[in-house]
PDB file of C-alpha atoms in Angstrom:
ATOM      1  CA  MET A   6     -59.427   6.973  -5.647  1.00 95.00           C
ATOM      2  CA  THR A   7     -57.590   7.750  -2.417  1.00 98.00           C
ATOM      3  CA  LEU A   8     -53.857   7.806  -3.045  1.00 99.00           C
ATOM      4  CA  CYS A   9     -51.897   6.542  -0.047  1.00 99.00           C
ATOM      5  CA  ALA A  10     -48.225   6.002   0.634  1.00 99.00           C
ATOM      6  CA  ILE A  11     -47.070   3.209   2.906  1.00 99.00           C
ATOM      7  CA  VAL A  12     -43.503   3.216   4.181  1.00 99.00           C
ATOM      8  CA  ALA A  13     -41.267   2.003   6.998  1.00 99.00           C
ATOM      9  CA  MET A  14     -38.608   4.604   7.687  1.00 98.00           C
ATOM     10  CA  ALA A  15     -35.748   4.906  10.163  1.00 99.00           C
ATOM     11  CA  SER A  16     -35.176   8.104  12.150  1.00 98.00           C
ATOM     12  CA  ASN A  17     -32.657   9.246   9.490  1.00 99.00           C
ATOM     13  CA  ARG A  18     -35.264   8.617   6.707  1.00 98.00           C
ATOM     14  CA  CYS A  19     -33.477   5.419   5.591  1.00 99.00           C
ATOM     15  CA  ILE A  20     -35.839   3.019   3.798  1.00 98.00           C
ATOM     16  CA  GLY A  21     -33.385   0.569   2.265  1.00 97.00           C
ATOM     17  CA  ARG A  22     -29.893  -0.781   1.840  1.00 97.00           C
ATOM     18  CA  ASP A  23     -28.696  -2.972  -1.033  1.00 96.00           C
ATOM     19  CA  ASN A  24     -32.294  -3.318  -2.286  1.00 94.00           C
ATOM     20  CA  ALA A  25     -33.527  -4.740   1.031  1.00 95.00           C
ATOM     21  CA  LEU A  26     -34.905  -3.498   4.336  1.00 95.00           C
ATOM     22  CA  PRO A  27     -32.060  -2.961   6.831  1.00 96.00           C
ATOM     23  CA  TRP A  28     -34.221  -4.192   9.731  1.00 97.00           C
ATOM     24  CA  ARG A  29     -36.521  -7.071  10.595  1.00 95.00           C
ATOM     25  CA  LEU A  30     -39.845  -5.893  11.976  1.00 97.00           C
ATOM     26  CA  PRO A  31     -42.536  -8.602  11.745  1.00 97.00           C
ATOM     27  CA  GLU A  32     -45.242  -6.306  13.163  1.00 98.00           C
ATOM     28  CA  ASP A  33     -44.676  -3.879  10.280  1.00 98.00           C
ATOM     29  CA  LEU A  34     -45.012  -6.651   7.689  1.00 97.00           C
ATOM     30  CA  LYS A  35     -48.300  -7.735   9.301  1.00 98.00           C
ATOM     31  CA  ARG A  36     -49.587  -4.147   9.225  1.00 99.00           C
ATOM     32  CA  PHE A  37     -48.537  -3.782   5.579  1.00 98.00           C
ATOM     33  CA  LYS A  38     -50.478  -6.919   4.695  1.00 98.00           C
ATOM     34  CA  ARG A  39     -53.562  -5.902   6.692  1.00 98.00           C
ATOM     35  CA  LEU A  40     -53.706  -2.421   5.158  1.00 98.00           C
ATOM     36  CA  THR A  41     -52.985  -3.382   1.543  1.00 98.00           C
ATOM     37  CA  LEU A  42     -54.964  -6.633   1.094  1.00 98.00           C
ATOM     38  CA  GLY A  43     -57.604  -6.183  -1.572  1.00 97.00           C
ATOM     39  CA  HIS A  44     -56.050  -2.980  -2.917  1.00 98.00           C
ATOM     40  CA  THR A  45     -53.691  -1.905  -5.697  1.00 98.00           C
ATOM     41  CA  LEU A  46     -49.980  -1.490  -4.964  1.00 98.00           C
ATOM     42  CA  ILE A  47     -47.873   0.785  -7.154  1.00 99.00           C
ATOM     43  CA  MET A  48     -44.133   0.249  -6.825  1.00 98.00           C
ATOM     44  CA  GLY A  49     -40.949   0.806  -8.747  1.00 97.00           C
ATOM     45  CA  ARG A  50     -39.172  -2.026 -10.513  1.00 96.00           C
ATOM     46  CA  LYS A  51     -36.354  -2.275  -7.954  1.00 94.00           C
ATOM     47  CA  THR A  52     -38.863  -2.466  -5.096  1.00 96.00           C
ATOM     48  CA  TYR A  53     -40.748  -5.193  -6.953  1.00 96.00           C
ATOM     49  CA  GLU A  54     -37.507  -7.110  -7.566  1.00 93.00           C
ATOM     50  CA  SER A  55     -36.621  -6.870  -3.859  1.00 93.00           C
ATOM     51  CA  ILE A  56     -39.965  -8.549  -3.054  1.00 94.00           C
ATOM     52  CA  GLY A  57     -39.525 -11.008  -5.914  1.00 92.00           C
ATOM     53  CA  ARG A  58     -43.156 -11.841  -6.649  1.00 93.00           C
ATOM     54  CA  PRO A  59     -46.637 -10.340  -6.808  1.00 93.00           C
ATOM     55  CA  LEU A  60     -48.126 -10.198  -3.324  1.00 95.00           C
ATOM     56  CA  PRO A  61     -51.236 -12.381  -2.921  1.00 96.00           C
ATOM     57  CA  GLY A  62     -54.580 -10.631  -2.657  1.00 97.00           C
ATOM     58  CA  ARG A  63     -53.323  -7.367  -4.141  1.00 97.00           C
ATOM     59  CA  ARG A  64     -53.078  -5.962  -7.653  1.00 97.00           C
ATOM     60  CA  THR A  65     -49.440  -5.114  -8.395  1.00 96.00           C
ATOM     61  CA  LEU A  66     -48.550  -2.262 -10.748  1.00 97.00           C
ATOM     62  CA  VAL A  67     -44.821  -1.851 -11.427  1.00 97.00           C
ATOM     63  CA  VAL A  68     -43.502   1.444 -12.770  1.00 98.00           C
ATOM     64  CA  THR A  69     -40.398   1.007 -14.913  1.00 96.00           C
ATOM     65  CA  HIS A  70     -38.648   2.996 -17.608  1.00 92.00           C
ATOM     66  CA  GLN A  71     -37.272  -0.239 -19.091  1.00 90.00           C
ATOM     67  CA  ARG A  72     -39.505  -0.860 -22.092  1.00 86.00           C
ATOM     68  CA  GLY A  73     -38.125  -4.386 -22.549  1.00 86.00           C
ATOM     69  CA  TRP A  74     -38.570  -5.498 -18.932  1.00 87.00           C
ATOM     70  CA  ALA A  75     -39.837  -9.081 -18.795  1.00 83.00           C
ATOM     71  CA  VAL A  76     -43.193  -8.714 -17.066  1.00 83.00           C
ATOM     72  CA  PRO A  77     -43.787 -11.462 -14.498  1.00 85.00           C
ATOM     73  CA  GLU A  78     -47.154 -13.203 -14.514  1.00 89.00           C
ATOM     74  CA  GLY A  79     -49.682 -11.424 -12.325  1.00 90.00           C
ATOM     75  CA  VAL A  80     -47.968  -8.038 -12.631  1.00 95.00           C
ATOM     76  CA  HIS A  81     -49.167  -4.986 -14.552  1.00 95.00           C
ATOM     77  CA  VAL A  82     -46.644  -2.514 -15.951  1.00 96.00           C
ATOM     78  CA  ALA A  83     -46.739   1.249 -16.344  1.00 96.00           C
ATOM     79  CA  HIS A  84     -43.993   3.499 -17.649  1.00 96.00           C
ATOM     80  CA  SER A  85     -44.846   6.537 -15.508  1.00 97.00           C
ATOM     81  CA  LEU A  86     -46.663   7.376 -12.300  1.00 98.00           C
ATOM     82  CA  ASP A  87     -49.468   9.003 -14.301  1.00 97.00           C
ATOM     83  CA  GLU A  88     -49.914   5.842 -16.375  1.00 97.00           C
ATOM     84  CA  ALA A  89     -49.967   3.722 -13.203  1.00 98.00           C
ATOM     85  CA  LEU A  90     -52.607   5.965 -11.626  1.00 98.00           C
ATOM     86  CA  GLU A  91     -54.758   5.689 -14.760  1.00 97.00           C
ATOM     87  CA  GLN A  92     -54.584   1.885 -14.485  1.00 96.00           C
ATOM     88  CA  ALA A  93     -55.091   1.784 -10.713  1.00 96.00           C
ATOM     89  CA  GLY A  94     -58.861   2.153 -10.495  1.00 87.00           C
ATOM     90  CA  GLY A  95     -60.756   3.244  -7.385  1.00 89.00           C
ATOM     91  CA  GLY A  96     -60.551   2.735  -3.653  1.00 92.00           C
ATOM     92  CA  GLU A  97     -57.320   3.044  -1.716  1.00 96.00           C
ATOM     93  CA  VAL A  98     -54.264   2.836  -3.971  1.00 99.00           C
ATOM     94  CA  PHE A  99     -50.904   2.418  -2.236  1.00 99.00           C
ATOM     95  CA  ILE A 100     -47.536   3.797  -3.306  1.00 99.00           C
ATOM     96  CA  ALA A 101     -45.168   1.180  -1.876  1.00 98.00           C
ATOM     97  CA  GLY A 102     -41.738   2.490  -2.908  1.00 97.00           C
ATOM     98  CA  GLY A 103     -39.053   3.107  -3.784  1.00 96.00           C
ATOM     99  CA  ALA A 104     -37.591   6.504  -3.129  1.00 98.00           C
ATOM    100  CA  GLN A 105     -38.090   7.921  -6.646  1.00 97.00           C
ATOM    101  CA  LEU A 106     -41.741   6.905  -6.756  1.00 98.00           C
ATOM    102  CA  TYR A 107     -42.392   8.316  -3.278  1.00 99.00           C
ATOM    103  CA  ALA A 108     -40.781  11.617  -4.350  1.00 98.00           C
ATOM    104  CA  GLN A 109     -42.938  11.788  -7.485  1.00 98.00           C
ATOM    105  CA  ALA A 110     -46.166  10.880  -5.693  1.00 98.00           C
ATOM    106  CA  MET A 111     -46.079  12.680  -2.334  1.00 98.00           C
ATOM    107  CA  GLU A 112     -47.695  15.911  -3.548  1.00 96.00           C
ATOM    108  CA  ARG A 113     -50.729  13.818  -4.617  1.00 98.00           C
ATOM    109  CA  VAL A 114     -50.842  11.496  -1.597  1.00 98.00           C
ATOM    110  CA  ARG A 115     -53.786  12.061   0.757  1.00 98.00           C
ATOM    111  CA  ARG A 116     -52.968   9.443   3.412  1.00 99.00           C
ATOM    112  CA  LEU A 117     -49.534   8.395   4.689  1.00 99.00           C
ATOM    113  CA  TYR A 118     -49.163   5.121   6.583  1.00 99.00           C
ATOM    114  CA  LEU A 119     -45.789   5.507   8.260  1.00 99.00           C
ATOM    115  CA  THR A 120     -43.876   3.053  10.387  1.00 99.00           C
ATOM    116  CA  ARG A 121     -41.299   5.257  12.097  1.00 99.00           C
ATOM    117  CA  ILE A 122     -38.396   3.261  13.489  1.00 99.00           C
ATOM    118  CA  GLU A 123     -36.813   5.155  16.359  1.00 98.00           C
ATOM    119  CA  ARG A 124     -33.262   4.358  15.330  1.00 98.00           C
ATOM    120  CA  ALA A 125     -30.942   5.435  12.510  1.00 98.00           C
ATOM    121  CA  TYR A 126     -29.779   2.825  10.003  1.00 98.00           C
ATOM    122  CA  GLU A 127     -27.073   2.878   7.376  1.00 98.00           C
ATOM    123  CA  GLY A 128     -28.642   2.814   3.965  1.00 98.00           C
ATOM    124  CA  ASP A 129     -28.483   3.853   0.354  1.00 98.00           C
ATOM    125  CA  THR A 130     -32.170   4.677  -0.145  1.00 98.00           C
ATOM    126  CA  PHE A 131     -34.034   7.403   1.732  1.00 98.00           C
ATOM    127  CA  PHE A 132     -37.609   8.642   1.970  1.00 98.00           C
ATOM    128  CA  PRO A 133     -37.929  12.207   0.658  1.00 98.00           C
ATOM    129  CA  GLU A 134     -38.226  15.066   3.118  1.00 96.00           C
ATOM    130  CA  VAL A 135     -41.927  15.758   3.636  1.00 95.00           C
ATOM    131  CA  ASP A 136     -43.348  18.804   5.387  1.00 94.00           C
ATOM    132  CA  LEU A 137     -46.077  17.328   7.591  1.00 94.00           C
ATOM    133  CA  SER A 138     -47.343  20.720   8.810  1.00 94.00           C
ATOM    134  CA  GLY A 139     -50.345  20.510   6.472  1.00 94.00           C
ATOM    135  CA  TRP A 140     -51.167  16.968   7.566  1.00 98.00           C
ATOM    136  CA  ARG A 141     -53.308  15.734  10.464  1.00 98.00           C
ATOM    137  CA  LEU A 142     -52.092  12.822  12.591  1.00 98.00           C
ATOM    138  CA  SER A 143     -55.181  10.594  12.633  1.00 99.00           C
ATOM    139  CA  ALA A 144     -53.758   7.496  14.349  1.00 99.00           C
ATOM    140  CA  GLU A 145     -50.658   6.557  16.315  1.00 98.00           C
ATOM    141  CA  GLU A 146     -49.553   3.403  18.061  1.00 98.00           C
ATOM    142  CA  HIS A 147     -46.194   3.231  19.841  1.00 98.00           C
ATOM    143  CA  HIS A 148     -44.183   0.061  20.459  1.00 98.00           C
ATOM    144  CA  ALA A 149     -41.320  -0.261  22.934  1.00 98.00           C
ATOM    145  CA  ALA A 150     -38.035  -1.903  22.029  1.00 97.00           C
ATOM    146  CA  THR A 151     -37.713  -5.640  22.552  1.00 96.00           C
ATOM    147  CA  ASP A 152     -34.710  -7.961  22.518  1.00 96.00           C
ATOM    148  CA  THR A 153     -35.093  -8.256  18.737  1.00 95.00           C
ATOM    149  CA  THR A 154     -36.680  -4.979  17.593  1.00 96.00           C
ATOM    150  CA  PRO A 155     -35.995  -1.273  18.068  1.00 97.00           C
ATOM    151  CA  PRO A 156     -38.748   1.028  19.326  1.00 98.00           C
ATOM    152  CA  PHE A 157     -41.139   2.053  16.565  1.00 99.00           C
ATOM    153  CA  ALA A 158     -44.481   3.719  15.955  1.00 99.00           C
ATOM    154  CA  PHE A 159     -47.304   3.201  13.491  1.00 99.00           C
ATOM    155  CA  LEU A 160     -48.479   6.656  12.402  1.00 99.00           C
ATOM    156  CA  THR A 161     -51.256   7.621   9.994  1.00 99.00           C
ATOM    157  CA  TYR A 162     -51.322  11.117   8.529  1.00 99.00           C
ATOM    158  CA  GLU A 163     -54.108  12.567   6.379  1.00 98.00           C
ATOM    159  CA  ARG A 164     -54.746  15.757   4.448  1.00 97.00           C
TER     160      ARG A 164
END
């Protein structure tokens, strides 16, 4: 198994506000779909609820501490990151949020798919501080601002 994290993050590390993304970036959603199709996604309950449904073509594992959580059809539940990783199987497995799950998983993550938005956003959820000095930047693709989107970059880090 290759444990990956996939995240869109503003320049101030903001990843969410009121259980939603504070920006609209269609290119990032397309990249997320392209990278995660056919793989397992591990996400926290709040992240799952912000999406509202299992994503087609992917196995969805939701980590929750709520033992009585009503499990939606097509979703698998784990009560810890370790339990989720045991259930995940092989290939690329993606940590898809939220902040607590990223914080728990980052020391085990081998590949980070980062969309870095070159603007600060107000938010209530932030990606943990990660020291990238031990990581290698293996891919980068920069996008200029448009009338509807801020400048952003797709970055892939590996270790």
